[in-house]
Protein backbone atom coordinates (compact mmCIF):
# COMPACT_ATOMS: atom_id res chain seq x y z
CA UNK A 1 0.00 0.00 0.00
CA UNK A 2 1.26 3.46 -0.86
CA UNK A 3 2.82 5.26 2.09
CA UNK A 4 1.45 8.82 1.92
CA UNK A 5 2.81 9.64 5.34
CA UNK A 6 6.37 10.06 4.10
CA UNK A 7 5.17 13.16 2.19
CA UNK A 8 2.88 14.54 4.89
CA UNK A 9 3.38 16.77 7.91
CA UNK A 10 1.34 14.44 10.06
CA UNK A 11 1.56 16.84 13.02
CA UNK A 12 -0.69 19.22 11.00
CA UNK A 13 -3.47 16.64 10.73
CA UNK A 14 -6.43 16.42 10.93
CA UNK A 15 -6.91 18.69 7.94
CA UNK A 16 -9.49 21.46 7.84
CA UNK A 17 -11.41 20.29 4.75
CA UNK A 18 -15.10 19.40 5.06
CA UNK A 19 -16.26 15.78 4.72
CA UNK A 20 -16.65 14.97 1.00
CA UNK A 21 -14.42 17.83 -0.20
CA UNK A 22 -12.34 16.95 -3.26
CA UNK A 23 -9.15 18.64 -2.04
CA UNK A 24 -7.81 15.51 -0.36
CA UNK A 25 -8.23 13.45 -3.55
CA UNK A 26 -6.11 16.01 -5.41
CA UNK A 27 -3.48 16.14 -2.68
CA UNK A 28 -3.10 12.37 -2.81
CA UNK A 29 -2.83 12.39 -6.62
CA UNK A 30 -0.16 15.07 -6.39
CA UNK A 31 1.82 13.03 -3.85
CA UNK A 32 1.62 9.92 -6.05
CA UNK A 33 2.85 11.94 -9.06
CA UNK A 34 5.78 13.34 -7.07
CA UNK A 35 6.64 9.84 -5.89
CA UNK A 36 6.41 8.35 -9.41
CA UNK A 37 8.82 10.99 -10.68
CA UNK A 38 11.18 10.34 -7.79
CA UNK A 39 11.47 14.06 -7.05
CA UNK A 40 13.47 14.87 -3.95
CA UNK A 41 11.38 16.72 -1.37
CA UNK A 42 13.99 19.45 -0.93
CA UNK A 43 13.88 20.10 -4.68
CA UNK A 44 10.17 20.92 -4.64
CA UNK A 45 8.69 24.32 -3.82
CA UNK A 46 4.93 24.38 -3.41
CA UNK A 47 3.22 27.75 -3.34
CA UNK A 48 -0.40 28.60 -2.65
CA UNK A 49 -2.56 31.69 -2.29
CA UNK A 50 -5.73 31.88 -0.21
CA UNK A 51 -8.70 29.53 -0.18
CA UNK A 52 -9.51 25.95 0.78
CA UNK A 53 -7.23 24.48 -1.91
CA UNK A 54 -4.44 26.76 -0.77
CA UNK A 55 -4.26 24.93 2.54
CA UNK A 56 -2.74 21.95 0.70
CA UNK A 57 0.95 22.96 1.02
CA UNK A 58 0.51 23.16 4.78
CA UNK A 59 0.11 19.37 4.87
CA UNK A 60 2.86 18.38 2.42
CA UNK A 61 6.41 18.02 3.66
CA UNK A 62 8.28 19.94 0.93
CA UNK A 63 9.39 23.59 0.78
CA UNK A 64 6.10 25.47 1.05
CA UNK A 65 4.77 29.01 0.94
CA UNK A 66 1.23 30.05 1.85
CA UNK A 67 1.01 33.53 0.33
CA UNK A 68 -1.56 36.26 -0.19
CA UNK A 69 -4.83 36.13 -2.11
CA UNK A 70 -4.30 35.70 -5.84
CA UNK A 71 -0.51 36.01 -5.63
CA UNK A 72 0.96 32.49 -5.55
CA UNK A 73 2.14 32.70 -9.16
CA UNK A 74 4.43 35.73 -8.71
CA UNK A 75 5.92 34.15 -5.58
CA UNK A 76 6.48 30.93 -7.56
CA UNK A 77 8.08 32.82 -10.46
CA UNK A 78 10.44 34.50 -8.01
CA UNK A 79 11.53 31.11 -6.64
CA UNK A 80 12.02 29.68 -10.14
CA UNK A 81 14.05 32.72 -11.25
CA UNK A 82 16.44 32.45 -8.30
CA UNK A 83 16.50 28.64 -8.00
CA UNK A 84 15.87 27.20 -11.48
CA UNK A 85 16.74 23.69 -10.28
CA UNK A 86 13.58 23.61 -8.14
CA UNK A 87 10.35 21.95 -9.26
CA UNK A 88 7.90 24.76 -8.56
CA UNK A 89 4.24 23.86 -8.09
CA UNK A 90 1.43 26.36 -7.57
CA UNK A 91 -1.72 25.18 -5.84
CA UNK A 92 -4.60 27.55 -6.40
CA UNK A 93 -8.36 27.73 -6.84
CA UNK A 94 -10.70 29.28 -9.40
CA UNK A 95 -11.17 32.41 -7.28
CA UNK A 96 -7.54 32.77 -6.24
CA UNK A 97 -6.12 31.79 -9.64
CA UNK A 98 -8.27 33.52 -12.26
CA UNK A 99 -10.16 36.26 -10.38
CA UNK A 100 -7.79 38.30 -8.22
CA UNK A 101 -4.81 36.38 -9.64
CA UNK A 102 -6.01 36.44 -13.23
CA UNK A 103 -3.40 38.83 -14.58
CA UNK A 104 -0.58 36.84 -13.00
CA UNK A 105 -2.03 33.69 -14.55
CA UNK A 106 -2.27 34.98 -18.11
CA UNK A 107 1.06 36.81 -18.15
CA UNK A 108 3.01 33.90 -16.65
CA UNK A 109 1.42 31.60 -19.24
CA UNK A 110 2.23 34.21 -21.93
CA UNK A 111 5.87 34.16 -20.91
CA UNK A 112 5.76 30.36 -20.64
CA UNK A 113 7.65 30.38 -17.34
CA UNK A 114 8.58 26.88 -16.18
CA UNK A 115 6.19 26.31 -13.29
CA UNK A 116 3.29 23.88 -12.83
CA UNK A 117 -0.09 25.24 -11.80
CA UNK A 118 -2.67 22.90 -10.30
CA UNK A 119 -5.92 24.82 -10.37
CA UNK A 120 -8.77 23.38 -8.31
CA UNK A 121 -12.01 24.51 -9.94
CA UNK A 122 -15.12 24.15 -7.75
CA UNK A 123 -17.00 27.16 -9.25
CA UNK A 124 -17.25 28.94 -5.93
CA UNK A 125 -15.32 30.60 -3.11
CA UNK A 126 -15.60 27.84 -0.52
CA UNK A 127 -13.50 29.30 2.27
CA UNK A 128 -15.41 32.57 2.44
CA UNK A 129 -18.90 31.10 2.25
CA UNK A 130 -19.91 30.32 -1.33
CA UNK A 131 -19.62 33.49 -3.41
CA UNK A 132 -19.66 33.37 -7.23
CA UNK A 133 -16.31 32.73 -8.90
CA UNK A 134 -15.30 33.56 -12.48
CA UNK A 135 -15.92 29.96 -13.58
CA UNK A 136 -19.47 29.74 -12.25
CA UNK A 137 -21.99 28.74 -14.93
CA UNK A 138 -24.76 31.03 -16.14
CA UNK A 139 -27.88 30.50 -14.05
CA UNK A 140 -25.99 29.06 -11.06
CA UNK A 141 -26.81 30.29 -7.58
CA UNK A 142 -24.35 31.55 -4.98
CA UNK A 143 -24.51 33.90 -2.02
CA UNK A 144 -23.63 36.76 -4.41
CA UNK A 145 -25.93 35.58 -7.22
CA UNK A 146 -29.23 34.96 -5.38
CA UNK A 147 -31.18 35.18 -8.67
CA UNK A 148 -28.71 33.13 -10.73
CA UNK A 149 -25.45 34.21 -12.37
CA UNK A 150 -25.59 36.16 -15.64
CA UNK A 151 -21.78 36.24 -16.06
CA UNK A 152 -20.08 34.32 -18.86
CA UNK A 153 -17.68 31.88 -17.17
CA UNK A 154 -13.99 31.56 -18.00
CA UNK A 155 -12.81 28.39 -19.72
CA UNK A 156 -9.53 28.18 -17.81
CA UNK A 157 -7.87 25.72 -20.19
CA UNK A 158 -8.64 27.84 -23.23
CA UNK A 159 -7.42 30.90 -21.36
CA UNK A 160 -4.08 29.17 -20.66
CA UNK A 161 -3.79 27.92 -24.22
CA UNK A 162 -4.55 31.32 -25.75
CA UNK A 163 -2.10 32.97 -23.35
CA UNK A 164 0.79 30.72 -24.44
CA UNK A 165 1.14 27.79 -22.02
CA UNK A 166 3.21 24.78 -23.12
CA UNK A 167 1.00 22.20 -21.47
CA UNK A 168 -2.70 22.28 -20.62
CA UNK A 169 -4.76 19.42 -19.19
CA UNK A 170 -8.09 18.97 -17.48
CA UNK A 171 -9.30 16.29 -15.10
CA UNK A 172 -11.80 15.72 -12.31
CA UNK A 173 -11.61 14.27 -8.82
CA UNK A 174 -13.54 11.23 -10.06
CA UNK A 175 -10.59 10.32 -12.34
CA UNK A 176 -7.93 10.00 -9.64
CA UNK A 177 -5.60 7.70 -11.59
CA UNK A 178 -5.73 9.89 -14.70
CA UNK A 179 -5.16 12.91 -12.47
CA UNK A 180 -1.92 11.41 -11.13
CA UNK A 181 -0.71 10.80 -14.71
CA UNK A 182 -1.60 14.32 -15.83
CA UNK A 183 0.18 15.93 -12.87
CA UNK A 184 3.22 13.77 -13.63
CA UNK A 185 3.18 14.91 -17.28
CA UNK A 186 2.75 18.55 -16.24
CA UNK A 187 5.72 18.32 -13.87
CA UNK A 188 7.88 16.80 -16.61
CA UNK A 189 7.02 19.51 -19.12
CA UNK A 190 9.33 22.46 -19.62
CA UNK A 191 7.42 25.74 -19.60
CA UNK A 192 4.12 26.82 -18.07
CA UNK A 193 2.01 23.75 -17.38
CA UNK A 194 -1.55 23.77 -16.12
CA UNK A 195 -3.79 21.02 -14.81
CA UNK A 196 -7.32 22.26 -14.18
CA UNK A 197 -9.13 19.91 -11.81
CA UNK A 198 -12.90 19.92 -11.43
CA UNK A 199 -13.54 19.27 -7.75
CA UNK A 200 -16.52 19.18 -5.43
CA UNK A 201 -17.44 21.64 -2.70
CA UNK A 202 -20.41 19.86 -1.14
CA UNK A 203 -20.64 22.51 1.58
CA UNK A 204 -21.23 25.63 -0.52
CA UNK A 205 -21.67 24.78 -4.19
CA UNK A 206 -25.35 25.22 -5.05
CA UNK A 207 -25.30 24.91 -8.83
CA UNK A 208 -28.74 25.41 -10.29
CA UNK A 209 -30.31 26.00 -6.90
CA UNK A 210 -29.84 23.23 -4.38
CA UNK A 211 -26.85 21.86 -2.57
CA UNK A 212 -25.29 18.88 -4.29
CA UNK A 213 -23.75 16.02 -2.31
CA UNK A 214 -20.17 14.89 -2.89
CA UNK A 215 -21.41 11.57 -4.29
CA UNK A 216 -23.78 13.32 -6.72
CA UNK A 217 -20.99 15.61 -7.88
CA UNK A 218 -18.57 12.73 -8.42
CA UNK A 219 -21.29 10.87 -10.30
CA UNK A 220 -21.82 14.00 -12.41
CA UNK A 221 -18.09 14.21 -13.20
CA UNK A 222 -18.12 10.56 -14.24
CA UNK A 223 -21.14 10.92 -16.52
CA UNK A 224 -20.23 14.24 -18.15
CA UNK A 225 -16.53 13.60 -18.85
CA UNK A 226 -15.20 12.60 -22.26
CA UNK A 227 -11.57 11.76 -22.98
CA UNK A 228 -9.94 14.10 -25.45
CA UNK A 229 -9.46 11.44 -28.16
CA UNK A 230 -13.11 10.37 -27.98
CA UNK A 231 -14.19 14.01 -28.09
CA UNK A 232 -12.42 14.50 -31.43
CA UNK A 233 -14.91 12.06 -33.00
CA UNK A 234 -17.97 13.76 -31.52
CA UNK A 235 -20.10 16.57 -32.97
CA UNK A 236 -20.56 19.93 -31.18
CA UNK A 237 -24.12 18.83 -30.33
CA UNK A 238 -22.86 15.61 -28.75
CA UNK A 239 -20.25 17.56 -26.78
CA UNK A 240 -22.78 20.02 -25.36
CA UNK A 241 -22.59 19.95 -21.55
CA UNK A 242 -19.66 17.51 -21.69
CA UNK A 243 -16.29 18.03 -20.01
CA UNK A 244 -13.29 17.14 -22.16
CA UNK A 245 -10.56 15.63 -20.00
CA UNK A 246 -6.97 14.63 -20.70
CA UNK A 247 -4.08 16.50 -22.34
CA UNK A 248 -5.52 19.39 -24.34
CA UNK A 249 -2.25 21.13 -25.28
CA UNK A 250 1.31 19.81 -25.37
CA UNK A 251 3.71 21.96 -27.37
CA UNK A 252 7.31 23.11 -27.18
CA UNK A 253 7.73 26.86 -26.89
CA UNK A 254 10.62 29.07 -25.70
CA UNK A 255 10.76 29.29 -21.93
CA UNK A 256 11.09 32.82 -20.55
CA UNK A 257 13.85 32.36 -17.97
CA UNK A 258 16.03 30.51 -20.51
CA UNK A 259 15.46 33.34 -22.99
CA UNK A 260 16.28 35.86 -20.28
CA UNK A 261 19.62 34.15 -19.62
CA UNK A 262 20.43 34.25 -23.33
CA UNK A 263 19.57 37.93 -23.40
CA UNK A 264 21.96 38.65 -20.53
CA UNK A 265 24.73 36.74 -22.33
CA UNK A 266 24.10 38.70 -25.54
CA UNK A 267 24.20 42.01 -23.70
CA UNK A 268 27.39 41.03 -21.80
CA UNK A 269 29.18 40.21 -25.06
CA UNK A 270 28.47 43.65 -26.49
FE1 LIG B 1 -13.92 21.87 0.51
FE2 LIG B 1 -15.98 23.53 0.13
FE3 LIG B 1 -15.38 22.70 2.60
FE4 LIG B 1 -13.77 24.40 1.32
S1 LIG B 1 -15.88 24.81 1.97
S2 LIG B 1 -13.13 22.59 2.49
S3 LIG B 1 -13.95 23.68 -0.83
S4 LIG B 1 -16.09 21.42 0.88
mmCIF file with all atom_site columns, C-alpha atoms and ligand atoms in Angstrom, residues 15-24 51-53 55 120 122 124-130 199-205, ligand 1:
data_model
loop_
_atom_site.group_PDB
_atom_site.id
_atom_site.type_symbol
_atom_site.label_atom_id
_atom_site.label_alt_id
_atom_site.label_comp_id
_atom_site.label_asym_id
_atom_site.label_entity_id
_atom_site.label_seq_id
_atom_site.pdbx_PDB_ins_code
_atom_site.Cartn_x
_atom_site.Cartn_y
_atom_site.Cartn_z
_atom_site.occupancy
_atom_site.B_iso_or_equiv
_atom_site.pdbx_formal_charge
_atom_site.auth_seq_id
_atom_site.auth_comp_id
_atom_site.auth_asym_id
_atom_site.auth_atom_id
_atom_site.pdbx_PDB_model_num
ATOM   1  C  CA  . UNK A 1 15  ? -6.911  18.692 7.941  1.00 0.00 ? 15  UNK A CA  1
ATOM   2  C  CA  . UNK A 1 16  ? -9.493  21.456 7.839  1.00 0.00 ? 16  UNK A CA  1
ATOM   3  C  CA  . UNK A 1 17  ? -11.412 20.291 4.754  1.00 0.00 ? 17  UNK A CA  1
ATOM   4  C  CA  . UNK A 1 18  ? -15.095 19.397 5.055  1.00 0.00 ? 18  UNK A CA  1
ATOM   5  C  CA  . UNK A 1 19  ? -16.261 15.779 4.718  1.00 0.00 ? 19  UNK A CA  1
ATOM   6  C  CA  . UNK A 1 20  ? -16.648 14.965 1.000  1.00 0.00 ? 20  UNK A CA  1
ATOM   7  C  CA  . UNK A 1 21  ? -14.421 17.831 -0.198 1.00 0.00 ? 21  UNK A CA  1
ATOM   8  C  CA  . UNK A 1 22  ? -12.336 16.951 -3.255 1.00 0.00 ? 22  UNK A CA  1
ATOM   9  C  CA  . UNK A 1 23  ? -9.154  18.644 -2.044 1.00 0.00 ? 23  UNK A CA  1
ATOM   10 C  CA  . UNK A 1 24  ? -7.809  15.508 -0.355 1.00 0.00 ? 24  UNK A CA  1
ATOM   11 C  CA  . UNK A 1 51  ? -8.696  29.531 -0.178 1.00 0.00 ? 51  UNK A CA  1
ATOM   12 C  CA  . UNK A 1 52  ? -9.508  25.949 0.780  1.00 0.00 ? 52  UNK A CA  1
ATOM   13 C  CA  . UNK A 1 53  ? -7.234  24.478 -1.907 1.00 0.00 ? 53  UNK A CA  1
ATOM   14 C  CA  . UNK A 1 55  ? -4.262  24.930 2.545  1.00 0.00 ? 55  UNK A CA  1
ATOM   15 C  CA  . UNK A 1 120 ? -8.770  23.378 -8.310 1.00 0.00 ? 120 UNK A CA  1
ATOM   16 C  CA  . UNK A 1 122 ? -15.122 24.149 -7.753 1.00 0.00 ? 122 UNK A CA  1
ATOM   17 C  CA  . UNK A 1 124 ? -17.249 28.940 -5.934 1.00 0.00 ? 124 UNK A CA  1
ATOM   18 C  CA  . UNK A 1 125 ? -15.324 30.605 -3.107 1.00 0.00 ? 125 UNK A CA  1
ATOM   19 C  CA  . UNK A 1 126 ? -15.604 27.840 -0.521 1.00 0.00 ? 126 UNK A CA  1
ATOM   20 C  CA  . UNK A 1 127 ? -13.498 29.295 2.271  1.00 0.00 ? 127 UNK A CA  1
ATOM   21 C  CA  . UNK A 1 128 ? -15.411 32.569 2.445  1.00 0.00 ? 128 UNK A CA  1
ATOM   22 C  CA  . UNK A 1 129 ? -18.897 31.098 2.252  1.00 0.00 ? 129 UNK A CA  1
ATOM   23 C  CA  . UNK A 1 130 ? -19.913 30.320 -1.330 1.00 0.00 ? 130 UNK A CA  1
ATOM   24 C  CA  . UNK A 1 199 ? -13.542 19.268 -7.751 1.00 0.00 ? 199 UNK A CA  1
ATOM   25 C  CA  . UNK A 1 200 ? -16.524 19.177 -5.433 1.00 0.00 ? 200 UNK A CA  1
ATOM   26 C  CA  . UNK A 1 201 ? -17.439 21.641 -2.697 1.00 0.00 ? 201 UNK A CA  1
ATOM   27 C  CA  . UNK A 1 202 ? -20.413 19.862 -1.143 1.00 0.00 ? 202 UNK A CA  1
ATOM   28 C  CA  . UNK A 1 203 ? -20.637 22.507 1.585  1.00 0.00 ? 203 UNK A CA  1
ATOM   29 C  CA  . UNK A 1 204 ? -21.232 25.628 -0.522 1.00 0.00 ? 204 UNK A CA  1
ATOM   30 C  CA  . UNK A 1 205 ? -21.673 24.784 -4.194 1.00 0.00 ? 205 UNK A CA  1
HETATM 31 FE FE1 . LIG B 2 .   ? -13.920 21.870 0.509  1.00 0.00 ? 1   LIG B FE1 1
HETATM 32 FE FE2 . LIG B 2 .   ? -15.983 23.534 0.131  1.00 0.00 ? 1   LIG B FE2 1
HETATM 33 FE FE3 . LIG B 2 .   ? -15.381 22.704 2.595  1.00 0.00 ? 1   LIG B FE3 1
HETATM 34 FE FE4 . LIG B 2 .   ? -13.774 24.396 1.317  1.00 0.00 ? 1   LIG B FE4 1
HETATM 35 S  S1  . LIG B 2 .   ? -15.879 24.810 1.973  1.00 0.00 ? 1   LIG B S1  1
HETATM 36 S  S2  . LIG B 2 .   ? -13.134 22.592 2.492  1.00 0.00 ? 1   LIG B S2  1
HETATM 37 S  S3  . LIG B 2 .   ? -13.952 23.684 -0.832 1.00 0.00 ? 1   LIG B S3  1
HETATM 38 S  S4  . LIG B 2 .   ? -16.086 21.423 0.885  1.00 0.00 ? 1   LIG B S4  1
#
